């Protein structure tokens, strides 16, 4: 049995993520209060829709921030991978919240299109303008850390969509003021709902792929299988699994049937070769690899067959 364990923990990156998330949460929460007040005073559904979006994003940022702190907890005998997966669960929760607010806003926007109401444009415009400026500031805060983790990516996309939502409210306020078209507010609210839907789908899909332990999109399990099969001493490869543990940590396990005549020294050198292949040969570095060496006939005695197994 050959094992290689290599875990990279960038504490500086984690600290940076928490600082960015905290700053974005402060800004988003402030805008949420401003937009709720502005929406209630003006009667603007699009502004309340954007405020609802802000509420989801604020909740998501709280979840993301909590996940960022949980990631600091050490591994133990119960959670042998640590709390890395918590960021993936948090991203899935955010996606679910986005779906709910999307349906709520969409329904009320359609009702507003059917039965438009008179709104007070001035507080609507001012609140949306404050939201636009604040969102632009949040984008600046989160931009540098958007690739650090799935949580940071989710937070950045949330704020980016919020910015477009605030812009839509401003445009609808200008149209309403200039033309008196009462359905402009409903159209803007519907636009905010449509804006949220694709982001929720993408985020949920990314989270579910990791939770279902799918092979990372940047890796091809068949390519890995063929590469290992072509190495010296290898007679068969089976039970090959490749999955993402958390952002930046990919795990690989495989059973390698090797020639019966290999010596202990040859096995040790070959294990080193396999580890180097996993870490540097493929498009995405595999941080953690575990290989089980066995004679070819051993697979006939295994009771459970799973993973990539080609013949």
CSV table of C-alpha atoms in Angstrom, one decimal:
chain,number,residue,atom,x,y,z
A,1,UNK,CA,0.0,0.0,0.0
A,2,UNK,CA,1.4,3.4,-1.0
A,3,UNK,CA,0.2,6.6,0.5
A,4,UNK,CA,1.0,10.2,-0.2
A,5,UNK,CA,-0.6,13.1,1.7
A,6,UNK,CA,0.1,16.7,0.8
A,7,UNK,CA,-2.3,19.4,2.1
A,8,UNK,CA,-1.8,23.1,1.3
A,9,UNK,CA,-3.3,25.5,3.7
A,10,UNK,CA,-2.9,29.1,2.8
A,11,UNK,CA,-3.6,30.9,6.1
A,12,UNK,CA,-2.8,34.3,4.6
A,13,UNK,CA,-5.5,33.7,1.9
A,14,UNK,CA,-8.0,32.5,4.5
A,15,UNK,CA,-7.5,35.7,6.6
A,16,UNK,CA,-7.8,37.8,3.5
A,17,UNK,CA,-11.1,36.1,2.6
A,18,UNK,CA,-12.5,36.7,6.0
A,19,UNK,CA,-11.5,40.4,5.9
A,20,UNK,CA,-13.0,40.8,2.4
A,21,UNK,CA,-16.3,39.0,3.4
A,22,UNK,CA,-16.6,41.1,6.6
A,23,UNK,CA,-16.2,44.4,4.7
A,24,UNK,CA,-18.7,43.3,2.0
A,25,UNK,CA,-21.2,42.2,4.7
A,26,UNK,CA,-21.0,45.6,6.3
A,27,UNK,CA,-21.6,47.4,3.0
A,28,UNK,CA,-24.4,45.1,1.9
A,29,UNK,CA,-26.2,45.3,5.2
A,30,UNK,CA,-26.1,49.1,5.1
A,31,UNK,CA,-27.5,49.1,1.6
A,32,UNK,CA,-30.2,46.6,2.6
A,33,UNK,CA,-31.5,49.0,5.3
A,34,UNK,CA,-31.4,52.0,2.9
A,35,UNK,CA,-33.3,50.1,0.1
A,36,UNK,CA,-36.0,48.7,2.4
A,37,UNK,CA,-36.7,52.2,3.8
A,38,UNK,CA,-36.6,53.7,0.3
A,39,UNK,CA,-38.8,50.9,-1.1
A,40,UNK,CA,-41.4,51.3,1.6
A,41,UNK,CA,-41.5,55.1,1.2
A,42,UNK,CA,-41.6,55.1,-2.6
A,43,UNK,CA,-43.8,52.0,-3.1
A,44,UNK,CA,-41.2,50.7,-5.7
A,45,UNK,CA,-41.4,46.9,-6.1
A,46,UNK,CA,-38.1,46.9,-8.1
A,47,UNK,CA,-36.3,48.6,-5.1
A,48,UNK,CA,-37.9,46.2,-2.7
A,49,UNK,CA,-36.9,43.3,-5.0
A,50,UNK,CA,-33.3,44.6,-5.0
A,51,UNK,CA,-33.6,44.9,-1.2
A,52,UNK,CA,-34.8,41.3,-1.1
A,53,UNK,CA,-31.8,40.3,-3.2
A,54,UNK,CA,-29.6,42.2,-0.8
A,55,UNK,CA,-31.1,40.3,2.1
A,56,UNK,CA,-30.3,37.0,0.5
A,57,UNK,CA,-26.8,38.2,-0.3
A,58,UNK,CA,-26.3,39.5,3.3
A,59,UNK,CA,-27.5,36.1,4.6
A,60,UNK,CA,-25.2,34.4,2.1
A,61,UNK,CA,-22.3,36.5,3.3
A,62,UNK,CA,-23.0,35.6,6.9
A,63,UNK,CA,-23.0,31.9,5.9
A,64,UNK,CA,-19.8,32.4,3.8
A,65,UNK,CA,-18.1,34.2,6.7
A,66,UNK,CA,-19.1,31.5,9.2
A,67,UNK,CA,-17.8,28.9,6.7
A,68,UNK,CA,-14.5,30.8,6.4
A,69,UNK,CA,-14.1,30.6,10.2
A,70,UNK,CA,-15.0,26.9,10.4
A,71,UNK,CA,-12.3,26.2,7.8
A,72,UNK,CA,-9.8,27.1,10.5
A,73,UNK,CA,-10.8,24.2,12.7
A,74,UNK,CA,-8.3,21.4,12.7
A,75,UNK,CA,-8.9,17.9,11.4
A,76,UNK,CA,-9.7,15.2,13.9
A,77,UNK,CA,-10.6,11.5,14.0
A,78,UNK,CA,-14.2,12.3,13.3
A,79,UNK,CA,-13.7,14.9,10.5
A,80,UNK,CA,-10.6,13.5,8.9
A,81,UNK,CA,-10.7,16.1,6.1
A,82,UNK,CA,-11.4,18.9,8.5
A,83,UNK,CA,-14.2,21.3,7.8
A,84,UNK,CA,-13.2,22.0,4.2
A,85,UNK,CA,-16.6,20.9,2.7
A,86,UNK,CA,-18.5,23.5,4.8
A,87,UNK,CA,-17.8,26.1,2.1
A,88,UNK,CA,-19.4,23.9,-0.5
A,89,UNK,CA,-22.5,23.4,1.6
A,90,UNK,CA,-22.6,27.1,2.3
A,91,UNK,CA,-22.6,27.8,-1.5
A,92,UNK,CA,-25.4,25.3,-2.0
A,93,UNK,CA,-27.5,27.1,0.7
A,94,UNK,CA,-26.9,30.5,-1.0
A,95,UNK,CA,-28.1,29.0,-4.3
A,96,UNK,CA,-31.3,27.7,-2.7
A,97,UNK,CA,-32.0,31.1,-1.1
A,98,UNK,CA,-31.5,32.8,-4.4
A,99,UNK,CA,-34.0,30.5,-6.1
A,100,UNK,CA,-36.6,31.4,-3.4
A,101,UNK,CA,-36.2,35.1,-3.7
A,102,UNK,CA,-36.1,34.8,-7.5
A,103,UNK,CA,-39.6,33.2,-7.6
A,104,UNK,CA,-41.0,35.6,-5.1
A,105,UNK,CA,-39.8,38.7,-7.0
A,106,UNK,CA,-40.9,37.2,-10.3
A,107,UNK,CA,-44.4,36.6,-9.1
A,108,UNK,CA,-44.9,40.0,-7.7
A,109,UNK,CA,-43.3,41.7,-10.7
A,110,UNK,CA,-45.8,40.0,-13.0
A,111,UNK,CA,-48.6,41.2,-10.7
A,112,UNK,CA,-47.2,44.7,-10.9
A,113,UNK,CA,-47.2,44.5,-14.7
A,114,UNK,CA,-50.8,43.5,-14.7
A,115,UNK,CA,-51.9,46.1,-12.1
A,116,UNK,CA,-49.3,48.9,-12.0
A,117,UNK,CA,-49.3,51.4,-9.1
A,118,UNK,CA,-48.1,54.9,-8.6
A,119,UNK,CA,-44.7,55.3,-7.0
A,120,UNK,CA,-42.7,58.1,-5.5
A,121,UNK,CA,-39.6,58.3,-7.8
A,122,UNK,CA,-37.3,60.6,-5.7
A,123,UNK,CA,-36.7,58.3,-2.7
A,124,UNK,CA,-36.6,55.3,-5.1
A,125,UNK,CA,-33.8,56.9,-7.2
A,126,UNK,CA,-31.8,58.1,-4.2
A,127,UNK,CA,-31.9,54.7,-2.5
A,128,UNK,CA,-30.9,52.9,-5.7
A,129,UNK,CA,-28.1,55.3,-6.3
A,130,UNK,CA,-26.7,54.7,-2.9
A,131,UNK,CA,-27.0,50.9,-3.6
A,132,UNK,CA,-25.1,51.3,-6.9
A,133,UNK,CA,-22.2,53.2,-5.2
A,134,UNK,CA,-22.1,50.7,-2.3
A,135,UNK,CA,-22.1,47.7,-4.6
A,136,UNK,CA,-19.3,49.2,-6.7
A,137,UNK,CA,-17.3,49.5,-3.5
A,138,UNK,CA,-18.1,45.9,-2.6
A,139,UNK,CA,-16.9,44.7,-6.0
A,140,UNK,CA,-13.6,46.5,-5.4
A,141,UNK,CA,-13.3,44.8,-2.0
A,142,UNK,CA,-14.1,41.3,-3.3
A,143,UNK,CA,-12.5,41.5,-6.7
A,144,UNK,CA,-9.0,40.4,-5.6
A,145,UNK,CA,-10.2,37.3,-3.7
A,146,UNK,CA,-12.8,36.0,-6.2
A,147,UNK,CA,-10.7,33.0,-7.1
A,148,UNK,CA,-9.7,32.0,-3.6
A,149,UNK,CA,-12.6,29.7,-2.9
A,150,UNK,CA,-16.1,28.8,-4.1
A,151,UNK,CA,-17.5,31.0,-1.2
A,152,UNK,CA,-15.5,34.0,-2.4
A,153,UNK,CA,-16.6,33.4,-6.0
A,154,UNK,CA,-20.3,33.2,-4.8
A,155,UNK,CA,-20.0,36.4,-2.8
A,156,UNK,CA,-18.4,38.3,-5.7
A,157,UNK,CA,-21.1,37.1,-8.2
A,158,UNK,CA,-23.8,38.1,-5.7
A,159,UNK,CA,-22.4,41.7,-5.4
A,160,UNK,CA,-21.9,41.9,-9.2
A,161,UNK,CA,-25.6,41.0,-9.8
A,162,UNK,CA,-26.7,43.4,-7.1
A,163,UNK,CA,-24.9,46.2,-9.0
A,164,UNK,CA,-26.8,45.4,-12.1
A,165,UNK,CA,-30.0,45.3,-10.1
A,166,UNK,CA,-29.4,48.7,-8.6
A,167,UNK,CA,-28.7,50.0,-12.1
A,168,UNK,CA,-32.0,48.6,-13.4
A,169,UNK,CA,-33.9,50.3,-10.6
A,170,UNK,CA,-32.2,53.6,-11.5
A,171,UNK,CA,-33.1,53.2,-15.1
A,172,UNK,CA,-36.7,52.4,-14.3
A,173,UNK,CA,-36.9,55.5,-12.0
A,174,UNK,CA,-35.6,57.7,-14.8
A,175,UNK,CA,-38.1,56.2,-17.3
A,176,UNK,CA,-41.0,56.6,-14.9
A,177,UNK,CA,-40.1,60.2,-14.1
A,178,UNK,CA,-39.6,61.1,-17.8
A,179,UNK,CA,-42.5,59.3,-19.4
A,180,UNK,CA,-44.9,58.4,-16.5
A,181,UNK,CA,-44.9,54.8,-17.7
A,182,UNK,CA,-46.1,53.0,-14.5
A,183,UNK,CA,-45.0,49.5,-15.6
A,184,UNK,CA,-41.4,50.5,-15.7
A,185,UNK,CA,-41.0,49.5,-12.0
A,186,UNK,CA,-42.5,46.1,-12.7
A,187,UNK,CA,-40.2,45.5,-15.7
A,188,UNK,CA,-37.2,46.4,-13.6
A,189,UNK,CA,-38.3,44.0,-10.8
A,190,UNK,CA,-38.7,41.2,-13.3
A,191,UNK,CA,-35.3,42.0,-14.7
A,192,UNK,CA,-33.8,41.6,-11.2
A,193,UNK,CA,-35.5,38.2,-10.9
A,194,UNK,CA,-34.2,37.0,-14.3
A,195,UNK,CA,-30.8,38.3,-13.3
A,196,UNK,CA,-30.7,36.1,-10.2
A,197,UNK,CA,-31.8,32.8,-11.8
A,198,UNK,CA,-28.7,31.9,-13.9
A,199,UNK,CA,-26.3,32.7,-11.1
A,200,UNK,CA,-28.3,30.5,-8.7
A,201,UNK,CA,-28.2,27.6,-11.3
A,202,UNK,CA,-24.4,28.0,-11.9
A,203,UNK,CA,-23.7,28.1,-8.2
A,204,UNK,CA,-25.9,25.2,-7.3
A,205,UNK,CA,-24.4,23.1,-10.1
A,206,UNK,CA,-20.8,23.8,-9.0
A,207,UNK,CA,-21.7,22.9,-5.4
A,208,UNK,CA,-23.6,19.7,-6.3
A,209,UNK,CA,-20.7,18.5,-8.5
A,210,UNK,CA,-18.4,18.6,-5.6
A,211,UNK,CA,-20.8,17.1,-3.1
A,212,UNK,CA,-21.5,14.3,-5.5
A,213,UNK,CA,-17.7,13.8,-5.8
A,214,UNK,CA,-17.7,14.3,-9.6
A,215,UNK,CA,-14.3,14.4,-11.3
A,216,UNK,CA,-13.2,18.1,-11.5
A,217,UNK,CA,-14.0,19.7,-14.8
A,218,UNK,CA,-10.3,20.4,-15.5
A,219,UNK,CA,-9.4,16.7,-15.2
A,220,UNK,CA,-10.3,13.7,-17.4
A,221,UNK,CA,-10.4,10.5,-15.4
A,222,UNK,CA,-10.0,8.4,-18.6
A,223,UNK,CA,-6.8,10.4,-19.4
A,224,UNK,CA,-5.5,9.7,-15.9
A,225,UNK,CA,-6.4,6.0,-16.3
A,226,UNK,CA,-4.6,5.7,-19.6
A,227,UNK,CA,-1.5,7.5,-18.3
A,228,UNK,CA,-1.1,5.3,-15.3
A,229,UNK,CA,-1.8,2.2,-17.4
A,230,UNK,CA,1.1,3.1,-19.7
A,231,UNK,CA,3.7,3.4,-16.9
A,232,UNK,CA,6.4,0.7,-16.3
A,233,UNK,CA,5.3,-2.2,-14.1
A,234,UNK,CA,1.6,-1.4,-14.4
A,235,UNK,CA,-0.6,-4.3,-15.6
A,236,UNK,CA,-4.0,-3.0,-14.5
A,237,UNK,CA,-5.6,0.1,-13.0
A,238,UNK,CA,-9.0,0.0,-11.3
A,239,UNK,CA,-11.1,1.7,-8.6
A,240,UNK,CA,-9.8,5.1,-9.8
A,241,UNK,CA,-11.5,8.0,-8.0
A,242,UNK,CA,-10.9,11.7,-8.5
A,243,UNK,CA,-12.8,14.3,-6.5
A,244,UNK,CA,-12.6,17.8,-5.0
A,245,UNK,CA,-12.5,18.0,-1.2
A,246,UNK,CA,-12.6,21.8,-1.1
A,247,UNK,CA,-11.5,24.6,-3.3
A,248,UNK,CA,-7.9,23.9,-4.4
A,249,UNK,CA,-7.7,20.4,-2.8
A,250,UNK,CA,-8.2,17.5,-5.2
A,251,UNK,CA,-8.0,13.9,-4.1
A,252,UNK,CA,-7.1,10.8,-6.1
A,253,UNK,CA,-7.2,7.1,-5.1
A,254,UNK,CA,-6.4,4.1,-7.3
A,255,UNK,CA,-5.6,0.4,-7.2
A,256,UNK,CA,-2.5,-0.4,-9.2
A,257,UNK,CA,-1.8,-3.9,-10.2
A,258,UNK,CA,1.9,-4.2,-10.8
A,259,UNK,CA,4.3,-6.9,-12.1
A,260,UNK,CA,4.9,-9.6,-9.6
A,261,UNK,CA,8.7,-9.5,-10.1
A,262,UNK,CA,9.2,-6.0,-8.9
A,263,UNK,CA,11.5,-5.4,-5.9
A,264,UNK,CA,10.8,-3.3,-2.8
A,265,UNK,CA,13.2,-0.6,-4.1
A,266,UNK,CA,11.4,-0.6,-7.5
A,267,UNK,CA,8.0,-0.3,-5.8
A,268,UNK,CA,9.3,2.7,-3.7
A,269,UNK,CA,10.7,4.4,-6.8
A,270,UNK,CA,7.5,3.7,-8.7
A,271,UNK,CA,5.3,5.2,-5.9
A,272,UNK,CA,7.4,8.3,-6.1
A,273,UNK,CA,6.8,8.4,-9.9
A,274,UNK,CA,3.1,8.1,-9.4
A,275,UNK,CA,3.0,10.9,-6.9
A,276,UNK,CA,4.9,13.2,-9.2
A,277,UNK,CA,2.5,12.3,-12.0
A,278,UNK,CA,-0.5,13.2,-9.8
A,279,UNK,CA,1.0,16.5,-8.7
A,280,UNK,CA,2.4,17.8,-12.0
A,281,UNK,CA,1.4,15.9,-15.1
A,282,UNK,CA,-2.2,16.8,-15.4
A,283,UNK,CA,-4.0,20.2,-16.0
A,284,UNK,CA,-5.0,20.5,-12.4
A,285,UNK,CA,-2.6,19.5,-9.6
A,286,UNK,CA,-3.8,16.7,-7.4
A,287,UNK,CA,-2.8,17.6,-3.8
A,288,UNK,CA,-3.7,14.3,-2.2
A,289,UNK,CA,-3.1,10.9,-3.7
A,290,UNK,CA,-3.4,7.4,-2.3
A,291,UNK,CA,-2.3,4.3,-4.3
A,292,UNK,CA,-2.8,0.7,-3.4
A,293,UNK,CA,-0.3,-1.7,-5.0
A,294,UNK,CA,-1.5,-5.3,-5.6
A,295,UNK,CA,-1.0,-8.3,-7.8
A,296,UNK,CA,-3.3,-8.5,-10.8
A,297,UNK,CA,-5.3,-11.4,-9.6
A,298,UNK,CA,-6.1,-9.6,-6.3
A,299,UNK,CA,-9.0,-7.7,-8.0
A,300,UNK,CA,-10.9,-11.0,-8.4
A,301,UNK,CA,-11.2,-11.2,-4.6
A,302,UNK,CA,-12.6,-7.7,-4.1
A,303,UNK,CA,-16.2,-7.8,-3.1
A,304,UNK,CA,-17.1,-4.3,-4.2
A,305,UNK,CA,-16.2,-2.9,-7.6
A,306,UNK,CA,-16.5,0.8,-8.0
A,307,UNK,CA,-14.7,3.7,-9.6
A,308,UNK,CA,-13.2,3.9,-13.1
A,309,UNK,CA,-12.3,0.3,-14.2
A,310,UNK,CA,-11.5,-0.3,-17.9
A,311,UNK,CA,-10.3,-3.4,-19.6
